[in-house]
Coordinates of C-alpha atoms in Angstrom, one line a residue:
Chain A
R1 CA -0.1 -0.1 0.1
M2 CA 1.2 3.4 -0.9
F3 CA 0.3 6.6 1.2
P4 CA 1.2 9.8 -0.3
D5 CA 1.9 11.2 3.4
P6 CA 1.2 9.9 6.8
S7 CA -1.8 12.0 7.2
S8 CA -3.5 9.9 4.3
I9 CA -3.4 6.9 6.4
P10 CA -7.0 6.2 7.3
G11 CA -7.6 6.1 11.2
W12 CA -9.3 2.6 11.2
L13 CA -6.0 1.2 9.6
S14 CA -3.9 2.4 12.3
S15 CA -5.5 -0.1 14.8
H16 CA -5.3 -3.1 12.6
A17 CA -1.6 -3.2 11.8
P18 CA -0.7 -6.8 11.2
P19 CA 2.5 -8.1 13.2
G20 CA 5.6 -8.1 11.2
V21 CA 6.5 -11.4 9.6
W22 CA 9.4 -11.8 11.8
D23 CA 7.9 -10.9 15.1
S24 CA 7.4 -14.5 16.2
Y25 CA 11.1 -15.1 16.1
R26 CA 11.0 -13.3 19.5
N27 CA 9.5 -16.4 21.0
F28 CA 13.0 -18.1 20.6
T29 CA 14.8 -15.5 23.0
G30 CA 17.0 -17.5 25.4
C31 CA 17.2 -20.7 23.1
Q32 CA 20.5 -22.4 24.1
R33 CA 23.0 -24.4 21.9
G34 CA 22.4 -28.3 22.4
K35 CA 18.6 -28.1 22.9
T36 CA 15.5 -28.4 20.5
Y37 CA 12.8 -25.9 20.0
E38 CA 9.8 -26.2 17.8
G39 CA 10.1 -23.9 14.8
L40 CA 13.8 -23.0 15.3
S41 CA 14.4 -24.1 11.8
K42 CA 12.9 -20.9 10.6
I43 CA 15.5 -19.0 12.4
K44 CA 18.0 -21.0 10.5
D45 CA 16.0 -20.3 7.2
Y46 CA 16.6 -16.5 8.1
F47 CA 20.4 -17.0 8.7
H48 CA 20.9 -19.2 5.7
H49 CA 19.0 -16.6 3.4
F50 CA 21.2 -13.8 4.7
G51 CA 24.4 -15.8 4.3
Y52 CA 25.4 -16.7 7.9
I53 CA 24.6 -20.5 7.3
P54 CA 26.3 -20.9 3.9
N55 CA 25.3 -24.4 3.2
A56 CA 21.6 -25.6 3.4
P57 CA 20.9 -29.1 4.0
P58 CA 19.4 -31.5 1.3
S59 CA 16.2 -31.4 3.3
N60 CA 14.8 -28.8 5.6
F61 CA 16.7 -27.5 8.6
T62 CA 16.0 -29.2 12.0
D63 CA 14.8 -27.5 15.0
D64 CA 18.0 -28.3 16.9
F65 CA 20.1 -25.5 18.3
D66 CA 23.4 -26.9 16.8
D67 CA 26.9 -25.6 16.3
A68 CA 26.2 -24.1 12.9
L69 CA 23.5 -21.9 14.3
E70 CA 25.6 -20.9 17.3
A71 CA 28.5 -19.9 14.8
A72 CA 25.9 -17.9 12.6
V73 CA 24.5 -16.1 15.6
K74 CA 28.1 -15.1 16.8
I75 CA 28.9 -13.7 13.2
Y76 CA 25.6 -11.8 13.1
Q77 CA 26.2 -10.3 16.5
K78 CA 29.6 -9.1 15.2
N79 CA 28.3 -7.6 12.2
F80 CA 25.6 -5.8 13.8
N81 CA 28.1 -4.7 16.9
L82 CA 26.3 -6.7 19.4
N83 CA 27.9 -8.5 22.3
V84 CA 29.0 -11.9 20.9
T85 CA 27.4 -14.5 22.7
G86 CA 26.4 -17.1 20.4
E87 CA 23.1 -17.0 22.0
L88 CA 19.7 -15.8 21.1
D89 CA 19.5 -13.2 23.7
D90 CA 17.0 -10.3 23.7
A91 CA 19.3 -7.5 22.1
T92 CA 20.1 -10.3 19.1
L93 CA 16.4 -11.0 18.4
S94 CA 15.4 -7.4 18.7
Q95 CA 18.0 -7.0 15.8
I96 CA 16.7 -9.9 13.8
V97 CA 13.1 -9.0 13.8
R98 CA 13.8 -5.5 12.3
P99 CA 12.7 -4.9 8.8
R100 CA 15.6 -5.1 6.5
C101 CA 17.2 -5.1 2.9
G102 CA 16.8 -8.5 1.3
V103 CA 20.3 -8.6 -0.1
A104 CA 22.5 -10.9 2.0
D105 CA 25.3 -9.8 4.5
I106 CA 27.7 -12.7 4.1
I107 CA 29.9 -13.8 1.4
N108 CA 31.5 -17.1 1.0
G109 CA 31.1 -17.7 4.8
T110 CA 33.4 -14.5 5.1
T111 CA 31.8 -11.7 6.8
T112 CA 31.8 -8.5 4.7
M113 CA 30.2 -6.0 7.0
N114 CA 32.3 -5.7 10.0
S115 CA 35.5 -5.0 8.7
G116 CA 36.6 -3.2 11.8
K117 CA 37.2 0.1 10.0
S118 CA 34.6 2.1 8.2
D119 CA 36.9 3.2 5.6
T120 CA 38.5 -0.4 4.7
N121 CA 38.0 -1.5 1.3
T122 CA 36.5 -4.8 1.8
T123 CA 35.3 -6.7 -1.3
A124 CA 32.3 -9.0 -0.7
T125 CA 32.9 -12.4 -2.4
S126 CA 29.8 -14.3 -2.5
S127 CA 26.5 -15.5 -1.0
T128 CA 23.3 -17.3 -1.7
K129 CA 21.9 -14.1 -2.9
L130 CA 24.7 -12.3 -4.5
K131 CA 25.6 -15.5 -6.0
F132 CA 22.2 -15.5 -7.5
H133 CA 22.8 -12.1 -8.6
T134 CA 26.1 -12.7 -10.6
V135 CA 25.1 -15.9 -12.0
G136 CA 21.6 -14.4 -13.3
H137 CA 23.5 -12.2 -15.8
Chain B
Y1 CA 31.7 -0.1 3.1
T2 CA 32.0 -3.2 1.0
F3 CA 31.3 -4.3 -2.6
F4 CA 29.5 -7.2 -4.5
D5 CA 31.9 -10.2 -5.4
G6 CA 34.4 -9.2 -7.8
K7 CA 33.5 -5.5 -7.3
P8 CA 31.3 -5.0 -10.0
R9 CA 30.3 -1.7 -11.2
W10 CA 28.7 0.1 -14.4
P11 CA 31.4 0.4 -17.1
E12 CA 34.1 3.0 -17.1
G13 CA 33.0 6.1 -18.6
T14 CA 29.4 5.8 -17.6
T15 CA 27.9 9.0 -16.5
E16 CA 24.5 8.5 -16.9
L17 CA 22.0 5.7 -16.1
T18 CA 18.2 5.7 -17.0
Y19 CA 15.7 4.2 -14.8
A20 CA 12.0 3.3 -15.5
F21 CA 8.9 2.2 -13.6
D22 CA 7.1 -1.0 -14.2
P23 CA 4.0 0.3 -15.9
G24 CA 2.0 -2.3 -14.4
N25 CA 2.3 -0.3 -11.0
N26 CA 0.8 2.9 -12.4
L27 CA 2.8 4.8 -9.8
E28 CA 1.6 8.5 -9.1
D29 CA 4.1 11.3 -9.6
V30 CA 4.5 11.8 -5.8
V31 CA 5.9 8.4 -5.7
K32 CA 8.2 8.7 -8.7
N33 CA 9.4 12.2 -7.1
V34 CA 10.5 9.9 -4.3
F35 CA 12.8 7.9 -6.2
A36 CA 14.1 11.2 -8.3
R37 CA 15.1 12.5 -4.9
A38 CA 16.9 9.1 -3.7
F39 CA 18.8 9.0 -7.0
S40 CA 19.9 12.7 -6.6
R41 CA 21.5 12.1 -3.3
W42 CA 24.0 9.7 -4.8
S43 CA 24.6 11.7 -7.9
E44 CA 25.6 14.8 -5.7
V45 CA 28.5 12.9 -4.3
T46 CA 29.8 10.7 -7.4
T47 CA 30.0 10.9 -11.1
I48 CA 26.7 9.0 -12.2
N49 CA 23.6 10.9 -12.7
F50 CA 20.0 9.2 -13.3
T51 CA 17.4 9.9 -15.7
E52 CA 13.8 8.8 -15.9
T53 CA 12.7 7.1 -19.1
T54 CA 9.6 5.7 -20.1
S55 CA 10.9 2.6 -21.5
F56 CA 10.8 0.1 -19.0
S57 CA 12.6 -2.4 -21.0
D58 CA 15.5 -0.4 -22.1
A59 CA 16.0 1.3 -18.8
D60 CA 19.3 0.6 -16.9
V61 CA 17.5 0.4 -13.8
K62 CA 14.1 -1.2 -13.5
I63 CA 11.9 -0.4 -10.5
G64 CA 8.8 -2.4 -9.7
F65 CA 6.5 -3.1 -6.6
Y66 CA 5.8 -6.7 -6.4
T67 CA 4.3 -9.2 -3.7
G68 CA 5.4 -12.7 -3.0
N69 CA 7.0 -14.7 -5.6
H70 CA 7.7 -12.3 -8.3
G71 CA 9.9 -14.2 -10.8
D72 CA 13.5 -13.6 -9.6
G73 CA 13.7 -16.3 -7.1
E74 CA 13.6 -14.1 -4.1
P75 CA 10.0 -13.7 -3.0
F76 CA 8.9 -11.0 -0.8
D77 CA 7.4 -11.9 2.6
G78 CA 4.6 -9.7 3.6
V79 CA 4.5 -6.9 6.1
L80 CA 7.9 -5.7 7.4
G81 CA 10.4 -8.5 7.2
T82 CA 12.0 -8.0 3.9
L83 CA 11.3 -4.6 2.5
A84 CA 13.1 -4.5 -0.9
H85 CA 16.1 -5.8 -2.7
A86 CA 18.3 -4.7 -5.7
F87 CA 20.7 -6.4 -7.8
S88 CA 24.4 -5.6 -8.3
P89 CA 25.8 -3.7 -11.4
T90 CA 25.0 -4.0 -14.3
D91 CA 21.7 -6.0 -13.8
G92 CA 19.6 -2.9 -12.6
R93 CA 16.4 -4.6 -11.0
F94 CA 15.2 -2.8 -8.1
H95 CA 12.3 -4.4 -6.5
L96 CA 10.1 -3.3 -3.5
D97 CA 7.7 -5.5 -1.5
G98 CA 4.0 -4.1 -2.4
A99 CA 2.9 -5.4 1.0
E100 CA 4.4 -2.8 2.9
D101 CA 2.8 0.3 4.1
W102 CA 4.8 2.8 2.2
V103 CA 5.0 6.3 2.9
A104 CA 6.0 8.6 0.0
S105 CA 6.5 11.8 1.7
G106 CA 5.9 13.9 5.0
D107 CA 7.2 13.0 8.3
V108 CA 6.8 9.4 8.7
T109 CA 7.7 9.4 12.2
T110 CA 4.3 11.0 12.9
A111 CA 2.5 8.1 11.0
S112 CA -0.4 6.5 13.2
L113 CA 0.3 3.1 11.5
S114 CA 3.0 1.2 13.3
T115 CA 4.1 -0.7 10.2
A116 CA 4.6 2.6 8.1
V117 CA 8.1 2.5 6.1
D118 CA 9.7 5.7 4.4
L119 CA 9.9 5.0 0.9
E120 CA 12.9 7.4 0.4
S121 CA 14.8 5.7 3.1
V122 CA 14.7 2.4 1.6
A123 CA 15.2 3.7 -2.1
V124 CA 18.4 5.4 -1.0
H125 CA 19.8 2.2 0.2
E126 CA 18.7 0.2 -2.8
I127 CA 20.5 2.4 -5.2
G128 CA 23.6 1.9 -3.3
H129 CA 23.3 -1.7 -4.2
L130 CA 22.5 -0.8 -7.8
L131 CA 25.7 1.2 -8.0
G132 CA 27.8 -1.7 -6.5
L133 CA 28.0 -1.3 -2.7
G134 CA 27.0 -4.1 -0.2
H135 CA 26.1 -3.8 3.4
T136 CA 28.1 -2.0 6.2
S137 CA 28.2 -2.6 10.0
V138 CA 28.3 1.3 10.4
K139 CA 24.8 1.8 11.9
E140 CA 24.6 5.2 10.7
A141 CA 25.3 4.7 7.3
I142 CA 22.7 4.2 4.5
M143 CA 24.2 0.7 3.6
Y144 CA 23.3 -0.6 7.0
P145 CA 21.0 -3.3 6.2
T146 CA 18.1 -2.7 8.8
I147 CA 15.7 0.1 9.1
T148 CA 12.9 0.3 11.5
A149 CA 9.6 1.3 10.7
K150 CA 8.4 4.9 11.0
T151 CA 11.9 6.0 10.7
R152 CA 13.6 8.4 8.1
K153 CA 17.2 7.8 7.0
V154 CA 18.2 9.5 3.7
K155 CA 21.4 11.2 4.2
L156 CA 24.5 9.6 2.8
M157 CA 27.2 9.0 5.5
D158 CA 31.0 9.2 5.1
D159 CA 31.1 5.5 4.9
D160 CA 28.4 5.5 2.0
I161 CA 30.3 8.4 0.1
A162 CA 33.5 6.8 0.5
G163 CA 32.3 3.4 -1.0
V164 CA 30.5 4.9 -4.0
Q165 CA 33.6 7.3 -4.7
N166 CA 35.8 4.5 -4.4
L167 CA 34.0 2.9 -7.5
Y168 CA 33.3 5.9 -9.5
G169 CA 35.0 8.9 -8.2
S170 CA 33.7 12.1 -6.8
N171 CA 31.5 14.7 -8.3
P172 CA 33.7 17.6 -9.2
H173 CA 31.0 19.8 -7.7
Y174 CA 30.6 17.9 -4.3
T175 CA 32.0 19.6 -1.3
D176 CA 32.6 17.2 1.7
T177 CA 30.5 18.5 4.5
T178 CA 31.2 15.6 7.2
T179 CA 28.0 13.9 7.8
T180 CA 27.8 13.0 11.4
S181 CA 24.5 11.2 11.1
S182 CA 22.3 9.9 8.3
R183 CA 19.0 10.4 10.3
E184 CA 17.0 13.5 9.6
T185 CA 14.6 12.5 12.0
S186 CA 13.8 9.2 13.7
N187 CA 11.9 7.6 16.6
G188 CA 11.6 4.3 18.3
G189 CA 9.0 3.5 15.9
R190 CA 7.9 -0.2 16.1
H191 CA 11.3 -1.5 17.4

């Protein structure tokens, strides 16, 4: 839906805003490595989509909080300047559910976002999405 | 700042790129003007200018609003979540999620709808991808991957400017006025 300006948003609509598609991820706050949580595979899908889990299994992701997910969480936390705990803590989930660009953050398993210096010339090398970009043309 | 794999860019010597809107979207001028402003923010600092054309098929940059599966293998997901995506040079595709509550002008921070998203903020970010920039960890930069609802963030930061000037050089008329924050206005919004 397109609104020319904020005042053009109908009042009735304001009280019926749907939840964001990722809001349910907050239910995974506090999940820990080594345990299984129903629906956790969706978080893995998220991390895979944005390049944090580079290799997708031949079948769907499991609901296990495994080493791959912990590693993904740590890289994500580094990229977004969060405390690197490897846990799905409140700060990390709050960042994850934010609306974002669909282009991936990670290329070939190498973090491209947090080079440590804002003026460092860092070349992204690949990702699920970027691979699609480059192969597509 | 970062670049895409292989540091793709528009060909050496490119000074002008054309853009067009998917005619199926029937966008009003107020919306088209948002994109014009977003393009101009990048043109002010680098050597590439953008010109609207009516020929969607021939345009260098093709802009469209779509929902769900829309043919590029990257389906949109509904309200919030993924807002938009754009492709690295010289692909030119620039897609926005038609399910979002886009606000084209005015102070989005006053929107009564918690899911309102400032169109220009997202457009400026995606144009960075179209030019060849990847994501950055600099939170204040335009190329930071996330943006909260009801937030406006349209001014290029030093990190963004340095990145695009690395690719295409500086606009000779550009005067560096150090940008300390890319947010014109913001509030907590939904998140």
